[in-house]
Amino acid sequence: MSNRLNLSATRSNLLRIKEELEFAREGYELLEQKREVLVAEVIGMLESLRKSKKEVEEILNKAYRSFEQTSVILGMKKVSQITLAACSREKIQVSDRSIMGVVIPIVNYSRENMLCNIYGFQGTSASLDKTVHLFCSSLKKLAKLAELEVSLIRLATELKKTQRRANALNYLFIPQYSETIKYLENTLEEKERQELFQLKRAKNIHHKNN
Amino acid sequence: MKFFLIGDKETVLGFSLAGVEGQVAESETEILKILREMRRRSNIGIIMITERLAVRVQPFLKSMLLQKGGPLILEIPDRQGSLRQKKMAEALVLAALGMKI
């Protein structure tokens, strides 16, 4: 209740606080709008994220299992000797977009040579081909997941901040200013009444003397 | 731009079959060192890190994620499967919304 600011009861202070209140109210409106947009974006993206995550987990699971098989068949040493380093012609393009001031990425994954085996058929096995294929296929899904996850994390963080600020305005500052205005107005009114009373009394005394 | 992976031996090896460059790491200091180094390389678009390693450097990852510019960070499960408790993005969203979707 006694949530008001400690200011002296002057007209200029009253005016000032009224301005602050107006400002806070406008600020709150804007933050609410921002919050609504962010909530909509976040909810929309959450579903896509879950789907993408599931796809990634599935394909990586398969890839890891296949990799285990391959290492059993060929032996770890042989597997370590085989890499597609020379063949990494993938292109990840990351660009930005902005939602309510939050910069989130757009990832574009493309790969020139999907099949690029530089190891020979000799001394390797179909299991290896399968493993290579699985890991290669996972990359596009991983790129998509990265885009969604980073976007969602940034948006959710901003949403939380916005919510907190909106709440601070709505539950702290606006009531505080309102209380202060009430107090100032009452005090000023009382002062005015006092002055009037003093004036009347002075008049009466003056009359009596005449 | 390309991927870069930080993980355990098998994961790095597996992804190298697909042409992904990676580095094996274990301790927190090693991981942080690699992250700082890779952040400076302009040809890396996405840094993947296995969840098991990611939990050791959570605060640093989070700060990297929130900066605009610089590589994206992606946590991936290793061959032992996904850690149940790790769902940073979802947990953040639910906390921000204050409800379950």
XYZ file of C-alpha atoms in Angstrom:
311
model
C 0.000 0.000 0.000
C 2.546 2.549 1.020
C 4.359 1.948 -2.206
C 4.788 5.535 -3.139
C 7.883 7.538 -3.881
C 9.106 9.994 -1.348
C 8.630 13.333 -3.037
C 7.644 16.711 -1.719
C 4.094 17.731 -2.598
C 4.606 20.272 -5.290
C 2.743 20.826 -8.525
C 5.863 20.317 -10.612
C 6.521 16.953 -8.992
C 2.947 15.940 -9.611
C 3.276 16.835 -13.258
C 6.538 14.984 -13.536
C 5.185 11.790 -12.064
C 2.115 11.960 -14.261
C 4.432 12.052 -17.259
C 6.395 9.107 -15.926
C 3.207 7.140 -15.505
C 2.152 7.850 -19.071
C 5.578 6.826 -20.308
C 5.500 3.616 -18.297
C 2.065 2.748 -19.599
C 3.177 3.192 -23.208
C 6.307 1.177 -22.548
C 4.236 -1.619 -21.100
C 1.985 -1.672 -24.165
C 4.993 -2.022 -26.457
C 6.542 -4.762 -24.364
C 3.289 -6.682 -24.343
C 3.146 -6.519 -28.123
C 6.707 -7.717 -28.387
C 6.004 -10.496 -25.937
C 3.024 -11.722 -27.913
C 4.985 -11.896 -31.142
C 7.829 -13.753 -29.472
C 5.482 -16.246 -27.833
C 3.869 -17.039 -31.167
C 7.245 -17.541 -32.850
C 8.562 -19.688 -30.057
C 5.575 -21.973 -29.913
C 5.620 -22.413 -33.657
C 9.292 -23.242 -33.675
C 9.142 -25.654 -30.765
C 7.257 -28.247 -32.742
C 9.698 -28.078 -35.645
C 12.570 -28.355 -33.210
C 11.198 -31.493 -31.616
C 10.728 -33.112 -34.984
C 14.174 -32.162 -36.182
C 15.742 -33.403 -32.984
C 14.055 -36.741 -33.299
C 15.246 -37.165 -36.882
C 18.794 -36.345 -35.891
C 18.780 -38.732 -32.969
C 17.451 -41.507 -35.170
C 19.969 -41.111 -37.929
C 22.910 -40.635 -35.607
C 21.881 -43.716 -33.707
C 21.916 -45.695 -36.917
C 25.230 -44.159 -37.926
C 26.875 -45.010 -34.612
C 25.588 -48.581 -34.712
C 26.814 -48.996 -38.245
C 30.144 -47.507 -37.276
C 30.523 -50.045 -34.488
C 29.821 -52.814 -36.931
C 32.320 -51.458 -39.385
C 35.036 -51.191 -36.765
C 34.419 -54.782 -35.806
C 34.583 -55.922 -39.400
C 37.542 -53.868 -40.542
C 39.254 -53.126 -37.281
C 39.653 -49.666 -35.789
C 43.087 -49.187 -37.273
C 41.871 -49.609 -40.811
C 38.909 -47.327 -40.202
C 41.163 -44.578 -38.885
C 43.074 -44.640 -42.110
C 40.050 -43.870 -44.166
C 38.827 -40.323 -44.232
C 36.961 -38.195 -46.716
C 38.915 -35.143 -45.806
C 39.832 -34.421 -49.376
C 36.249 -34.672 -50.369
C 34.667 -32.191 -48.044
C 32.896 -30.093 -50.628
C 30.048 -29.165 -48.435
C 28.799 -25.665 -48.226
C 27.117 -24.272 -45.195
C 25.783 -20.794 -45.611
C 24.646 -19.005 -42.530
C 22.676 -15.834 -42.963
C 20.655 -13.822 -40.487
C 17.134 -12.723 -39.990
C 15.639 -10.644 -37.245
C 12.492 -11.150 -35.220
C 11.548 -8.336 -32.880
C 15.159 -7.331 -32.702
C 16.475 -10.828 -32.102
C 19.005 -11.931 -34.693
C 18.544 -15.596 -35.587
C 20.357 -17.685 -38.202
C 19.230 -19.269 -41.424
C 21.365 -22.227 -42.427
C 21.637 -23.450 -45.964
C 23.362 -26.785 -46.446
C 24.407 -28.086 -49.799
C 26.906 -30.651 -50.871
C 28.363 -31.017 -54.303
C 29.349 -34.637 -54.299
C 27.025 -36.831 -52.328
C 28.974 -39.927 -53.170
C 32.638 -39.397 -52.857
C 34.478 -42.469 -51.889
C 38.192 -42.227 -52.181
C 38.787 -45.586 -50.672
C 38.874 -48.562 -52.976
C 36.614 -51.592 -52.980
C 39.551 -53.702 -51.973
C 39.925 -54.279 -48.294
C 36.813 -52.420 -47.315
C 33.279 -53.605 -46.863
C 29.687 -52.719 -47.579
C 29.360 -51.921 -43.924
C 31.800 -49.085 -44.448
C 29.767 -47.728 -47.340
C 26.685 -47.808 -45.179
C 28.419 -46.004 -42.331
C 29.784 -43.337 -44.622
C 26.401 -42.832 -46.197
C 24.671 -42.504 -42.841
C 27.084 -39.915 -41.522
C 26.916 -37.965 -44.752
C 23.124 -37.951 -44.705
C 23.085 -36.768 -41.130
C 24.864 -33.529 -41.952
C 21.941 -31.862 -43.658
C 19.673 -32.707 -40.733
C 22.295 -31.468 -38.291
C 22.494 -28.174 -40.120
C 18.728 -27.765 -39.862
C 18.765 -28.664 -36.194
C 21.461 -26.118 -35.487
C 19.383 -23.423 -37.162
C 16.266 -24.274 -35.174
C 17.938 -24.759 -31.841
C 20.004 -21.598 -31.878
C 17.010 -19.585 -33.063
C 14.802 -20.981 -30.368
C 17.334 -20.420 -27.608
C 17.855 -16.800 -28.583
C 14.141 -16.120 -28.915
C 13.292 -17.796 -25.630
C 15.980 -15.821 -23.833
C 14.669 -12.561 -25.234
C 11.132 -13.577 -24.364
C 12.085 -14.130 -20.750
C 13.783 -10.735 -20.608
C 10.801 -9.017 -22.169
C 8.432 -10.733 -19.787
C 10.463 -9.669 -16.799
C 10.549 -6.038 -17.912
C 6.844 -6.005 -18.659
C 6.121 -7.426 -15.243
C 8.386 -4.904 -13.568
C 6.491 -2.077 -15.214
C 3.082 -3.530 -14.579
C 3.505 -4.747 -11.012
C 6.107 -2.365 -9.676
C 6.517 0.956 -11.424
C 2.986 1.679 -12.608
C 1.359 1.015 -9.219
C 4.134 2.981 -7.563
C 3.539 5.994 -9.747
C -0.226 5.750 -9.265
C 0.149 5.663 -5.504
C 2.508 8.603 -5.609
C 0.107 10.621 -7.746
C -2.742 9.907 -5.349
C -0.631 10.994 -2.411
C 0.570 14.181 -4.080
C -2.910 15.134 -5.214
C -4.369 14.573 -1.759
C -1.596 16.482 -0.058
C -1.854 19.389 -2.458
C -5.602 19.521 -2.044
C -5.232 19.556 1.717
C -2.718 22.359 1.479
C -5.095 24.349 -0.651
C -7.875 23.860 1.864
C -5.590 25.043 4.644
C -4.679 28.161 2.706
C -8.331 28.937 2.051
C -9.127 28.484 5.704
C -6.267 30.782 6.730
C -7.464 33.357 4.219
C -11.042 33.228 5.548
C -9.850 33.592 9.094
C -7.694 36.563 8.227
C -10.662 38.197 6.502
C -12.895 37.625 9.500
C -10.400 39.140 11.890
C -9.974 42.113 9.583
C -13.750 42.614 9.524
C -13.999 42.409 13.291
C -11.364 45.028 13.677
C -13.182 47.394 11.434
C 31.706 -22.694 -44.294
C 31.852 -26.082 -42.693
C 31.233 -28.143 -39.582
C 33.716 -28.680 -36.800
C 33.285 -31.412 -34.219
C 34.534 -31.694 -30.655
C 34.003 -35.092 -29.141
C 35.349 -38.432 -28.119
C 37.556 -40.576 -30.307
C 34.862 -42.711 -31.921
C 32.526 -39.851 -32.686
C 35.262 -37.773 -34.278
C 36.392 -40.768 -36.282
C 32.879 -41.581 -37.430
C 32.212 -38.082 -38.659
C 35.595 -37.901 -40.339
C 34.284 -40.575 -42.691
C 31.862 -37.943 -43.902
C 34.578 -35.368 -44.259
C 33.911 -33.481 -41.064
C 36.965 -32.054 -39.344
C 37.101 -32.670 -35.661
C 39.183 -32.780 -32.534
C 39.137 -35.097 -29.579
C 38.967 -33.446 -26.182
C 38.297 -34.434 -22.621
C 38.927 -31.821 -19.974
C 37.197 -28.509 -19.546
C 40.351 -26.557 -20.332
C 40.938 -28.483 -23.537
C 37.395 -27.903 -24.691
C 37.478 -24.194 -23.922
C 40.762 -23.842 -25.745
C 39.360 -25.478 -28.859
C 36.170 -23.452 -28.715
C 38.061 -20.183 -28.480
C 40.309 -21.197 -31.343
C 37.458 -22.290 -33.612
C 35.470 -19.199 -32.847
C 38.158 -17.166 -34.524
C 38.204 -19.208 -37.716
C 35.863 -17.605 -40.172
C 35.311 -20.743 -42.261
C 33.528 -22.652 -39.511
C 29.783 -22.260 -39.604
C 28.678 -24.816 -37.043
C 30.560 -26.258 -34.099
C 29.178 -29.607 -33.011
C 29.985 -30.873 -29.560
C 28.899 -34.081 -27.910
C 26.516 -33.639 -25.001
C 28.853 -35.369 -22.619
C 31.500 -32.741 -23.219
C 29.037 -29.907 -23.508
C 27.884 -30.274 -19.916
C 31.379 -29.342 -18.758
C 31.327 -25.982 -20.471
C 27.654 -25.018 -20.354
C 28.046 -21.359 -19.342
C 30.624 -20.669 -22.041
C 28.491 -22.389 -24.682
C 25.499 -20.385 -23.642
C 27.379 -17.114 -23.973
C 28.631 -18.137 -27.412
C 25.124 -19.038 -28.486
C 23.631 -15.725 -27.512
C 26.196 -13.656 -29.397
C 25.215 -12.842 -32.908
C 27.929 -13.555 -35.434
C 30.374 -16.350 -34.868
C 29.718 -20.060 -35.387
C 26.536 -21.780 -34.299
C 26.785 -24.321 -31.530
C 25.058 -27.676 -31.732
C 25.081 -30.365 -29.057
C 24.825 -33.872 -30.415
C 24.394 -37.244 -28.754
C 27.372 -39.547 -28.837
C 27.136 -43.269 -29.459
C 25.948 -43.851 -25.939
C 22.767 -42.028 -26.692
C 21.232 -38.757 -25.706
C 21.467 -37.526 -22.143
C 17.930 -37.233 -20.852
C 18.428 -34.161 -18.773
C 19.960 -32.205 -21.560
C 17.309 -30.240 -23.336
C 18.565 -26.738 -23.069
C 16.431 -25.258 -25.779
C 13.211 -26.831 -24.568
C 13.856 -26.096 -20.920
C 14.522 -22.458 -21.724
C 11.342 -22.195 -23.731
C 9.202 -23.755 -21.057
C 10.736 -21.539 -18.410
C 10.122 -18.488 -20.543
C 6.546 -19.406 -21.288
C 5.842 -20.592 -17.785
C 3.840 -23.538 -18.994
C 4.109 -26.890 -20.693
C 3.394 -27.150 -24.379
